[in-house]
PDB file of C-alpha atoms in Angstrom:
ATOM      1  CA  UNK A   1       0.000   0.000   0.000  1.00  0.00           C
ATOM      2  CA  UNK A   2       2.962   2.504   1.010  1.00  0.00           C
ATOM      3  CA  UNK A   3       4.399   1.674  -1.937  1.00  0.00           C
ATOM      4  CA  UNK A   4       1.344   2.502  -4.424  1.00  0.00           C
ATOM      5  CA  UNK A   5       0.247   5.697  -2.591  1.00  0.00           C
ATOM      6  CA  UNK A   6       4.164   6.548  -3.108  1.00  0.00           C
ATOM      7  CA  UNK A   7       4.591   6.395  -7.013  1.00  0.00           C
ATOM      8  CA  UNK A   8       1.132   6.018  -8.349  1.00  0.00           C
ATOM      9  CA  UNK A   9      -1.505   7.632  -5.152  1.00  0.00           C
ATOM     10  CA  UNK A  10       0.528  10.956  -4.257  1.00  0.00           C
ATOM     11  CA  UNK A  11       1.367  11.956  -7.445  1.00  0.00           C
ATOM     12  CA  UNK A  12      -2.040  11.854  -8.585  1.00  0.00           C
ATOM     13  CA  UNK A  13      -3.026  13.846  -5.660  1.00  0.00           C
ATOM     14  CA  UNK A  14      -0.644  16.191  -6.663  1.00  0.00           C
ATOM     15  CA  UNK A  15      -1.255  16.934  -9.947  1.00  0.00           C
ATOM     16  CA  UNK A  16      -4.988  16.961  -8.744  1.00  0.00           C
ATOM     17  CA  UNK A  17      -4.104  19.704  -6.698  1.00  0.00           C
ATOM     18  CA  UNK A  18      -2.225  22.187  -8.912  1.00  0.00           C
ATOM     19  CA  UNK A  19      -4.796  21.162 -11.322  1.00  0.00           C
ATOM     20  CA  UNK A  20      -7.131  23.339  -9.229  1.00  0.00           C
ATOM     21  CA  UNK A  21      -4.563  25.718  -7.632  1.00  0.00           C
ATOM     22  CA  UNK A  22      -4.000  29.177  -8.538  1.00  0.00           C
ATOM     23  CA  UNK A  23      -0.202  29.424  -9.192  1.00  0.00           C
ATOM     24  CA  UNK A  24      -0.297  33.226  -9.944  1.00  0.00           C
ATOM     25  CA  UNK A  25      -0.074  34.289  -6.086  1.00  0.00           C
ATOM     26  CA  UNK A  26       2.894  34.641  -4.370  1.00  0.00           C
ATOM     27  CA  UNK A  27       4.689  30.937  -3.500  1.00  0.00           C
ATOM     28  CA  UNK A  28       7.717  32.303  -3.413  1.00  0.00           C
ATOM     29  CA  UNK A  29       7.193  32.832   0.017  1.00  0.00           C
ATOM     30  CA  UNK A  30       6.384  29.120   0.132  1.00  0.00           C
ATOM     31  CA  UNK A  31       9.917  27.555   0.617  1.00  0.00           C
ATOM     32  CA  UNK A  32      10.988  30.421   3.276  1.00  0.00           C
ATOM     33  CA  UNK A  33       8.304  29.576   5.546  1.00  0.00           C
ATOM     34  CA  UNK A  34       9.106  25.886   5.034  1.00  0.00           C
ATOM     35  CA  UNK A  35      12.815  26.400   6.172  1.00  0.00           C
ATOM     36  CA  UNK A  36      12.010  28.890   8.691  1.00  0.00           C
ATOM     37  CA  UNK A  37       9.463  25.994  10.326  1.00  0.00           C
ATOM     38  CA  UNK A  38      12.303  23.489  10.245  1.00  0.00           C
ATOM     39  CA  UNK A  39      14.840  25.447  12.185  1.00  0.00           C
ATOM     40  CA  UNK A  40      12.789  26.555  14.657  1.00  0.00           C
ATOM     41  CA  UNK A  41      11.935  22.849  15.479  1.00  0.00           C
ATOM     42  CA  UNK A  42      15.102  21.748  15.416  1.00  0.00           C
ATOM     43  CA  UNK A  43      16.500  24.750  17.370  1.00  0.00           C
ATOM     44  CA  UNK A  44      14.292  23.901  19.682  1.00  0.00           C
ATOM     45  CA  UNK A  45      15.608  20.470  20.155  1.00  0.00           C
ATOM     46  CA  UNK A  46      19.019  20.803  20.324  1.00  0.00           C
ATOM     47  CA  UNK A  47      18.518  23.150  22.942  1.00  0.00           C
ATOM     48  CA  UNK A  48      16.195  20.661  24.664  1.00  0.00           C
ATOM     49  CA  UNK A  49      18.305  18.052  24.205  1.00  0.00           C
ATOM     50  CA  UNK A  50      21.349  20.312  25.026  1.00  0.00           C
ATOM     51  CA  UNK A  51      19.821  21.509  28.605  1.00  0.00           C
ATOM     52  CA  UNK A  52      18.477  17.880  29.808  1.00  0.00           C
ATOM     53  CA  UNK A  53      21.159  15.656  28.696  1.00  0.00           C
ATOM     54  CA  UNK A  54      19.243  13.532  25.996  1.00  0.00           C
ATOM     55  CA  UNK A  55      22.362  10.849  25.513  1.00  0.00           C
ATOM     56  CA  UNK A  56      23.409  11.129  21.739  1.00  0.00           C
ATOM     57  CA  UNK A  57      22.677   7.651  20.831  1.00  0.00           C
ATOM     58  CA  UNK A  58      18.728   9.009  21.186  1.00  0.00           C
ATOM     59  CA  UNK A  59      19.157  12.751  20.081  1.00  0.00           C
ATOM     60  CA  UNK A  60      19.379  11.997  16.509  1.00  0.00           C
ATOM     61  CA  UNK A  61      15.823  10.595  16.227  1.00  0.00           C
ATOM     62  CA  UNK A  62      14.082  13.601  19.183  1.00  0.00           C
ATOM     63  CA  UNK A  63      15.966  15.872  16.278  1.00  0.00           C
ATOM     64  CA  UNK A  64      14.055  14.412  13.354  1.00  0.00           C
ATOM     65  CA  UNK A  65      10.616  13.968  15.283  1.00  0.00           C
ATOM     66  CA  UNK A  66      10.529  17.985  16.541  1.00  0.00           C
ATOM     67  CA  UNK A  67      11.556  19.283  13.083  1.00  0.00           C
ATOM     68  CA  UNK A  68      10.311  17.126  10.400  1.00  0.00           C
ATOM     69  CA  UNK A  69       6.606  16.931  10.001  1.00  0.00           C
ATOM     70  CA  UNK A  70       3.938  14.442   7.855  1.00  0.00           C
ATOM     71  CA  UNK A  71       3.005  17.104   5.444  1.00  0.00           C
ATOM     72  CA  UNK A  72       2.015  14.345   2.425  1.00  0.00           C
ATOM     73  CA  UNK A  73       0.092  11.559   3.319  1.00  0.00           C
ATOM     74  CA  UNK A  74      -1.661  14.007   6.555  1.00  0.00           C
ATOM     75  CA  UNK A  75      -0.964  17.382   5.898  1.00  0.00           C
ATOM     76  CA  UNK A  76      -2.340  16.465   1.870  1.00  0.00           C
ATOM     77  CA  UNK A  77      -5.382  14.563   2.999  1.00  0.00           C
ATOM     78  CA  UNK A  78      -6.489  17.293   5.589  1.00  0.00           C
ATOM     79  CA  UNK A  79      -5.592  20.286   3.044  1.00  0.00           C
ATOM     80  CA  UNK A  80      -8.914  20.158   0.529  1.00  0.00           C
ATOM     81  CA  UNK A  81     -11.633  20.451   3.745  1.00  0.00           C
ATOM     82  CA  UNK A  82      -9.533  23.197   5.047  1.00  0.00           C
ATOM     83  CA  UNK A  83      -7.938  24.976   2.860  1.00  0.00           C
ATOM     84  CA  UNK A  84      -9.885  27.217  -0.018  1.00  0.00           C
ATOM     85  CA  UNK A  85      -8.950  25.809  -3.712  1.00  0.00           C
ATOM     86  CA  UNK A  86      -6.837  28.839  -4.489  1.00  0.00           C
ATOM     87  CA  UNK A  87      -4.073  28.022  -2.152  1.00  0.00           C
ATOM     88  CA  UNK A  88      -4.154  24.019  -2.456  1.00  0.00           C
ATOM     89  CA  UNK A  89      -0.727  25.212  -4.314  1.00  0.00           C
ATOM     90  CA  UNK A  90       0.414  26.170  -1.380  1.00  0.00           C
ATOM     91  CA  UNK A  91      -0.066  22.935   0.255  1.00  0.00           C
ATOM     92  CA  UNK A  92       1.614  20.935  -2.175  1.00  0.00           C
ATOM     93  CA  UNK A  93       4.454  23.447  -2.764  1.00  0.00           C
ATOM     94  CA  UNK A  94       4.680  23.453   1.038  1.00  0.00           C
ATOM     95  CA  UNK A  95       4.757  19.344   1.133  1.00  0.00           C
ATOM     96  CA  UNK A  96       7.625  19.159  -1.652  1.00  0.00           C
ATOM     97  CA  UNK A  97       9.801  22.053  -0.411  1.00  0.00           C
ATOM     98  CA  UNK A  98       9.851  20.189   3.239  1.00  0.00           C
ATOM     99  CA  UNK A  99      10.363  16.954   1.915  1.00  0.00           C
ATOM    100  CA  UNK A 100      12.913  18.034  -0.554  1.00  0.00           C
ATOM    101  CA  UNK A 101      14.296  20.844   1.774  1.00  0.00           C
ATOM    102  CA  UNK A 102      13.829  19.048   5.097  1.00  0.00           C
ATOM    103  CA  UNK A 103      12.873  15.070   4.974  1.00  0.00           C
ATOM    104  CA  UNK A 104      15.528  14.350   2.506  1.00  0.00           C
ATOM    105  CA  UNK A 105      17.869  16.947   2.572  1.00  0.00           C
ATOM    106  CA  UNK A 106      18.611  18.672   5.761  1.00  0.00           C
ATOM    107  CA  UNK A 107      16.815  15.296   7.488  1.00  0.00           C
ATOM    108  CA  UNK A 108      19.401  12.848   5.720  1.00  0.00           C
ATOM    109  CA  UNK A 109      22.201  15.192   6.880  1.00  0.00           C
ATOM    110  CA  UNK A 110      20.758  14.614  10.964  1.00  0.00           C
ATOM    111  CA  UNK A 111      20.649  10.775  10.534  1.00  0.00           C
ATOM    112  CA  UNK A 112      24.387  10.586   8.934  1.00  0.00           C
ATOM    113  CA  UNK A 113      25.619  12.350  11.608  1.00  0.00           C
ATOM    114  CA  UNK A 114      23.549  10.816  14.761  1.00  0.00           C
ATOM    115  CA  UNK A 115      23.904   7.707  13.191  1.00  0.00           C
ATOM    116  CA  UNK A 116      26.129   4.823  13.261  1.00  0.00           C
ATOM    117  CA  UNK A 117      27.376   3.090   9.440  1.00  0.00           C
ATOM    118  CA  UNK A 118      29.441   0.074   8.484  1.00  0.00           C
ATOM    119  CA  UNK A 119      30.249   2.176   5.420  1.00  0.00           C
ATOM    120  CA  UNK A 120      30.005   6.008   3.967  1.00  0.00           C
ATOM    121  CA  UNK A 121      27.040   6.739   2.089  1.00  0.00           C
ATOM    122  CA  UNK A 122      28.023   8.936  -1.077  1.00  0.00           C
ATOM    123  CA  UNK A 123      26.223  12.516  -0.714  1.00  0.00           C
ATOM    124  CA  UNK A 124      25.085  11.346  -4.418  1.00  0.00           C
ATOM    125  CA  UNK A 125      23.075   8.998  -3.596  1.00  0.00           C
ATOM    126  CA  UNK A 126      20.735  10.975  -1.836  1.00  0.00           C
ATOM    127  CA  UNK A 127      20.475  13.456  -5.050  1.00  0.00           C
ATOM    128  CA  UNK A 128      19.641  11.376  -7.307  1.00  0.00           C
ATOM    129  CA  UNK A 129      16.974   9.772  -4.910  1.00  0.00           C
ATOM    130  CA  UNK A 130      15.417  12.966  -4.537  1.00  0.00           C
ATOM    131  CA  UNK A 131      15.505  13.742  -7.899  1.00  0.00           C
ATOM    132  CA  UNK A 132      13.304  10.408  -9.156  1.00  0.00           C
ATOM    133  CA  UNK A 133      11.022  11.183  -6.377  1.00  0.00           C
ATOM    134  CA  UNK A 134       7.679  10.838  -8.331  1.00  0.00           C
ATOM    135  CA  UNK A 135       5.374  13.986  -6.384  1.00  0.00           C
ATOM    136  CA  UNK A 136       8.414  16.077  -7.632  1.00  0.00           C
ATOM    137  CA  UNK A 137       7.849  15.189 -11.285  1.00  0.00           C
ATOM    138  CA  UNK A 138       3.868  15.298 -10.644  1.00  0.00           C
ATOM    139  CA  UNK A 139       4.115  18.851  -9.761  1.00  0.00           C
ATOM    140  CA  UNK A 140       6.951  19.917 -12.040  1.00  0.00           C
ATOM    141  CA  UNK A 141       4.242  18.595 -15.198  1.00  0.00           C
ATOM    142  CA  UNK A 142       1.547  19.708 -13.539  1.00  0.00           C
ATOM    143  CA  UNK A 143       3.029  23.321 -13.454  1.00  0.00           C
ATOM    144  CA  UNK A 144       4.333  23.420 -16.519  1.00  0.00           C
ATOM    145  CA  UNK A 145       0.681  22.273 -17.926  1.00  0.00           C
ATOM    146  CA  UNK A 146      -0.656  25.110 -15.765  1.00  0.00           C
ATOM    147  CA  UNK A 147       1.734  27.831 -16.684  1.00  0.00           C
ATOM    148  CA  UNK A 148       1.492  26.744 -20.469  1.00  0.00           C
ATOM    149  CA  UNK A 149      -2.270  26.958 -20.097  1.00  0.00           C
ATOM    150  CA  UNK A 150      -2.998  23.507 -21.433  1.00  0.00           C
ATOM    151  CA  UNK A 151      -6.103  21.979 -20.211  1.00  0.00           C
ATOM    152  CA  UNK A 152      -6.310  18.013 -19.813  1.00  0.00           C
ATOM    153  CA  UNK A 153      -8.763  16.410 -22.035  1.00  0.00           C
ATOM    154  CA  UNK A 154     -12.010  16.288 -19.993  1.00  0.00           C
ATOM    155  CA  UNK A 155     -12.039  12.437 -18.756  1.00  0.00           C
ATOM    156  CA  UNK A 156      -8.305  12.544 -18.183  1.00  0.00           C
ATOM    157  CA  UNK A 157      -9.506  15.901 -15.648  1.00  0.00           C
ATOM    158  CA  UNK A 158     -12.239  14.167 -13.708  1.00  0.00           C
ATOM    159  CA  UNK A 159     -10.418  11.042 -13.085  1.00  0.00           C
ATOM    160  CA  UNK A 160      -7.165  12.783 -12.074  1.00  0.00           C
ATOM    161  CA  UNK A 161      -9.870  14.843  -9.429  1.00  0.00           C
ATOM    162  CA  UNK A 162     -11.769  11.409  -8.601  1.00  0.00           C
ATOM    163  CA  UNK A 163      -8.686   9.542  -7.394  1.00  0.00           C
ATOM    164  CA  UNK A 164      -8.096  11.823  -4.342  1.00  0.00           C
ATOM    165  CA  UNK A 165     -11.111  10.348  -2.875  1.00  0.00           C
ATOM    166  CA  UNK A 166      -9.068   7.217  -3.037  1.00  0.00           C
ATOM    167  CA  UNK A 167      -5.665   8.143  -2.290  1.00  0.00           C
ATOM    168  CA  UNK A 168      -6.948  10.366   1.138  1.00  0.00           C
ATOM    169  CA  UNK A 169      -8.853   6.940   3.195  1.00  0.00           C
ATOM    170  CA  UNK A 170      -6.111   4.650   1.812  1.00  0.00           C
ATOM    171  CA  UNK A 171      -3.364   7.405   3.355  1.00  0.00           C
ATOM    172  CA  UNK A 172      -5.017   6.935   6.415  1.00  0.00           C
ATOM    173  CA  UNK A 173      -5.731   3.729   6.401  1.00  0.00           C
ATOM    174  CA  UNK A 174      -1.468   3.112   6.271  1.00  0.00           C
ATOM    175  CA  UNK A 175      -0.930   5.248   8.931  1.00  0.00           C
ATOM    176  CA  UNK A 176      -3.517   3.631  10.872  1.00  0.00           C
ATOM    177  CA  UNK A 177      -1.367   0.131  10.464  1.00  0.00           C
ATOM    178  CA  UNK A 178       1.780   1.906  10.716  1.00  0.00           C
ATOM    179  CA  UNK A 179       0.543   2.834  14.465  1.00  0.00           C
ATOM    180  CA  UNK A 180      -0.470  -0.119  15.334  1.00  0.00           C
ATOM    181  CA  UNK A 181       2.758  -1.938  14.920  1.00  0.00           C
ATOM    182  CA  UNK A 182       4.186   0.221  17.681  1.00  0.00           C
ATOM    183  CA  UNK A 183       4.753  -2.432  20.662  1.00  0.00           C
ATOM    184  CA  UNK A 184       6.837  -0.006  23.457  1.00  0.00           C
ATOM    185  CA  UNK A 185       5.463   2.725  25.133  1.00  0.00           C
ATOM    186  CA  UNK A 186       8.204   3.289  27.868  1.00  0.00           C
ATOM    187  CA  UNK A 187       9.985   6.181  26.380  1.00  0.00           C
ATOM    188  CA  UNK A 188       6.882   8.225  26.097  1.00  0.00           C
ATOM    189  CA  UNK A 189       7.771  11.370  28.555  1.00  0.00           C
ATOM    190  CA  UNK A 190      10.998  11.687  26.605  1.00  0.00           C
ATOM    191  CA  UNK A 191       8.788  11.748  23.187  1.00  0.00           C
ATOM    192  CA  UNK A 192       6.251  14.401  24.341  1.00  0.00           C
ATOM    193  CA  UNK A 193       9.086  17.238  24.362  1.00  0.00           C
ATOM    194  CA  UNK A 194       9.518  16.845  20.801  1.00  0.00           C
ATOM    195  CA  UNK A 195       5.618  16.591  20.362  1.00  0.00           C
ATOM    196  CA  UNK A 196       4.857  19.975  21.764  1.00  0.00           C
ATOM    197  CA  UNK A 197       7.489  21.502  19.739  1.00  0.00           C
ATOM    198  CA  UNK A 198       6.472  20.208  16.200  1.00  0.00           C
ATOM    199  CA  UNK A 199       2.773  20.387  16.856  1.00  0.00           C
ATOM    200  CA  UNK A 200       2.277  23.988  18.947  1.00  0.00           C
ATOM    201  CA  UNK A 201       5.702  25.472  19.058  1.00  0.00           C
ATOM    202  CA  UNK A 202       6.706  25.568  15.482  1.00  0.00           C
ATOM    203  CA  UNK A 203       2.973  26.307  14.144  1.00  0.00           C
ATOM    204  CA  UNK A 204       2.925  29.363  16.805  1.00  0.00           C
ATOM    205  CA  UNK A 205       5.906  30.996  15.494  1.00  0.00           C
ATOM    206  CA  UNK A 206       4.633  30.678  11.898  1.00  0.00           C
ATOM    207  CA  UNK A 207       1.951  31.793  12.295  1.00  0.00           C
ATOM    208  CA  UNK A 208       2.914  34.751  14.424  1.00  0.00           C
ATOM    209  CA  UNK A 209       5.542  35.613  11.898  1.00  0.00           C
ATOM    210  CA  UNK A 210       3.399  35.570   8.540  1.00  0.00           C
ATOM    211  CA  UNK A 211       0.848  37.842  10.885  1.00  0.00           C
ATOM    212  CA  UNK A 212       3.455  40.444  11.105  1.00  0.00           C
ATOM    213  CA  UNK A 213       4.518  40.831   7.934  1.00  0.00           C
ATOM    214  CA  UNK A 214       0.899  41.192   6.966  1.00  0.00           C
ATOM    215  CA  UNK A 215      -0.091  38.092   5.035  1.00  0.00           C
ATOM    216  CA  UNK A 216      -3.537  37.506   4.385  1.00  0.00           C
ATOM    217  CA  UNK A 217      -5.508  35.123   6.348  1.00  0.00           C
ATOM    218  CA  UNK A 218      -6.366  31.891   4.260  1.00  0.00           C
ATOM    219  CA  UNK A 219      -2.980  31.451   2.939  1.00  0.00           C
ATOM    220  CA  UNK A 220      -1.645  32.176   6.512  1.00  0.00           C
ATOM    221  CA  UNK A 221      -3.736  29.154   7.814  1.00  0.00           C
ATOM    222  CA  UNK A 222      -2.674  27.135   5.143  1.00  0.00           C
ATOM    223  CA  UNK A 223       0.970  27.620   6.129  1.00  0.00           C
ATOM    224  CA  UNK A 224       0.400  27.049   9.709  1.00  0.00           C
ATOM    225  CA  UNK A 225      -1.626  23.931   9.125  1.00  0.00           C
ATOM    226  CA  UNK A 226       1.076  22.470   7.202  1.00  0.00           C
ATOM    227  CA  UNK A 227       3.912  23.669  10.189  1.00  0.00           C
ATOM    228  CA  UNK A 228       1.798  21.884  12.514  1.00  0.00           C
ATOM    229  CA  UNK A 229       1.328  18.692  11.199  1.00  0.00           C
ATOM    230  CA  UNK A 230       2.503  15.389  13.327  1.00  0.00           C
ATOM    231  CA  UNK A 231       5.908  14.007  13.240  1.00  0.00           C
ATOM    232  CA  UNK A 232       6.875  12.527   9.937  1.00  0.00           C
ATOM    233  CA  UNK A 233       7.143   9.070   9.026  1.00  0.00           C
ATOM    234  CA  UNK A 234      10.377   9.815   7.264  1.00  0.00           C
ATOM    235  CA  UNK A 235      11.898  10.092  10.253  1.00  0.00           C
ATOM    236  CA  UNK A 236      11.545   6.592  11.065  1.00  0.00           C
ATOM    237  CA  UNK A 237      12.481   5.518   7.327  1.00  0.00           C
ATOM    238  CA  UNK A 238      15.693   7.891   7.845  1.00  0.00           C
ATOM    239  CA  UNK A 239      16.315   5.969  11.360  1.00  0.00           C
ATOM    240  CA  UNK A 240      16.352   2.323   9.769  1.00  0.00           C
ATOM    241  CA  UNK A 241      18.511   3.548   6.544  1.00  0.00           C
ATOM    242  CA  UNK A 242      21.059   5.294   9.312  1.00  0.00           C
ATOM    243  CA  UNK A 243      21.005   3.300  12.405  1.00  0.00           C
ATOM    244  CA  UNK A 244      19.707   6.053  14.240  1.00  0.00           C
ATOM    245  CA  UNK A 245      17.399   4.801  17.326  1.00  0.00           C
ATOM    246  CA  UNK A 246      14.029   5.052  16.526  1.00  0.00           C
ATOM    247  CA  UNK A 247      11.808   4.612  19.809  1.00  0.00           C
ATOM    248  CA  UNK A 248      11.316   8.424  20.379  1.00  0.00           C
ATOM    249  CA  UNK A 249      10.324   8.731  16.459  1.00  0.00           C
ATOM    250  CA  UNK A 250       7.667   5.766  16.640  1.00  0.00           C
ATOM    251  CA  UNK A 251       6.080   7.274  19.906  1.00  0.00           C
ATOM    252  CA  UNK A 252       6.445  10.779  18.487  1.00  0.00           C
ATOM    253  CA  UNK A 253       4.421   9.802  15.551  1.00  0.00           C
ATOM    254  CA  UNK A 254       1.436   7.828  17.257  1.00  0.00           C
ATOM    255  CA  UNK A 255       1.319  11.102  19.606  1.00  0.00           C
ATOM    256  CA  UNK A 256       1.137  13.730  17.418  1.00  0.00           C
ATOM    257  CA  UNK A 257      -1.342  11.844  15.134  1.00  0.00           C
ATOM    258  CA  UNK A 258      -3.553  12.008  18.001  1.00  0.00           C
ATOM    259  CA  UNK A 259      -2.437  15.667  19.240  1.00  0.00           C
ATOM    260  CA  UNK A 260      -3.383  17.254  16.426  1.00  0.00           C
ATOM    261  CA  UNK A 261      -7.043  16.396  16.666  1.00  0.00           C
ATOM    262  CA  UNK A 262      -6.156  19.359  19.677  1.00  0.00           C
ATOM    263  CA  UNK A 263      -4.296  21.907  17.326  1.00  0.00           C
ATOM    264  CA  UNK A 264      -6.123  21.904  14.495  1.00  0.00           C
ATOM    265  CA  UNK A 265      -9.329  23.267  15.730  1.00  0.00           C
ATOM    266  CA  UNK A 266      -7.031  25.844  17.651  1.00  0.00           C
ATOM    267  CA  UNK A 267      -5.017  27.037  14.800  1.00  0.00           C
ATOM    268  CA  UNK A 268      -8.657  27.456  13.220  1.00  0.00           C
ATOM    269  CA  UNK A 269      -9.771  29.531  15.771  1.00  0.00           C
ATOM    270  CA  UNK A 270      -6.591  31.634  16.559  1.00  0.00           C
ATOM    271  CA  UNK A 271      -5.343  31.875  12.601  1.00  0.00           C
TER     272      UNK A 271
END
């Protein structure tokens, strides 16, 4: 299932999205925000784990859980009842840049150095991984379609649209059986740190920034619905490719999944 939602499900939902996005507005300021979330989570802890002595061996994987966030398969599936159609752009401009940027980039650097290797792994590798990453391609055609003003022939359109009612319960559904796989629940005080500051610190100071410099609301709340989503499964996938322990990332996940049933409706309210 991870698999197909990975190279056939996402990318669909993708190219659904920009499909109805409106690519004229400013994204530019799409990719700031997404680097400006990440470093204020993972500021936040490596001071944490700077001031209470979080052993190394674990700090790796607290690192990857209070900066990286599930912005496809979650922060994609909660995006269309949320966010208006204009700014579904956003979303998935948000969701590419982090996962480019952050997952797979700035994430990959984290695990190398917390973790522990028989053998170097050439910084090449990791290009060329994100470069045949199929959502990048899906949104790279899907803009070009869009900027070229070329319209889809009209069944091609409304099955394209029709499979994100697929793609969204199946997403779910995955997470759903990742969580339940989870078998240790000791190291849960040491998880809830890195909880709080992916899913209210980091969406706080987003959203208090773009307020100051005067962005509008909707695309505001789109930005700090995306900062705020739960810890990221990459993290774990990053763990088991880098020997970094994963305990805190597996607990950080199943709590934030349910945390955010908590944040959302407050980022609603407040943003």
């Amino acid at each position: 299932m991870g698999r197909s939602l990975y190279w056939v499900g996402v990318p669909l939902q993708v190219l659904a999205f920009i499909q109805r996005a409106d690519l004229t507005r400013s994204v530019w300021l799409v990719p700031a925000v997404v680097a400006f979330a990440f470093f204020v989570g993972l500021g936040a802890g490596w001071l944490w784990a700077h001031f209470t002595g979080i052993s190394r061996e674990q700090r790796g994987g607290f690192l990857l859980s209070s900066s990286l966030g599930n912005v496809g398969f979650v922060g994609l599936a909660i995006a269309p009842f949320l966010v208006d159609d204009a700014y579904l752009g956003w979303v998935v401009l948000f969701s590419l840049a982090h996962n480019v940027i952050c997952s797979y980039g700035l994430g990959v650097a984290i695990a190398s150095y917390y973790g522990e290797h028989k053998w170097p792994i050439h910084w090449s590798t990791h290009i060329r991984s994100m470069l045949v990453t199929p959502s990048i391609w899906a949104c790279a055609i899907g803009i070009w379609l869009k900027l070229q003003h070329i319209e889809l022939a009209e069944p091609i359109a409304i099955g394209i649209q029709a499979s994100v009612k697929i793609v969204i319960p199946m997403a779910l559904l995955l997470i759903g059986i990742r969580l339940s796989q989870i078998r240790k629940w000791d190291g849960v005080s040491k998880a809830i740190p890195a909880v709080l500051i992916k899913l209210v610190l980091v969406p706080l100071c987003v959203g208090g920034s773009l307020t100051l410099l005067g962005v509008p609301e909707i695309p505001r709340l789109a930005m700090v619905l995306q900062a705020g989503m739960p810890c990221a499964f990459a993290g774990a996938i990053l763990a088991e490719e880098y020997n970094v322990k994963e305990e805190t990332i597996l607990l950080s996940i199943a709590l934030s999944s349910v945390g955010i049933l908590v944040t959302i409706p407050l980022w609603l309210w407040l943003f």
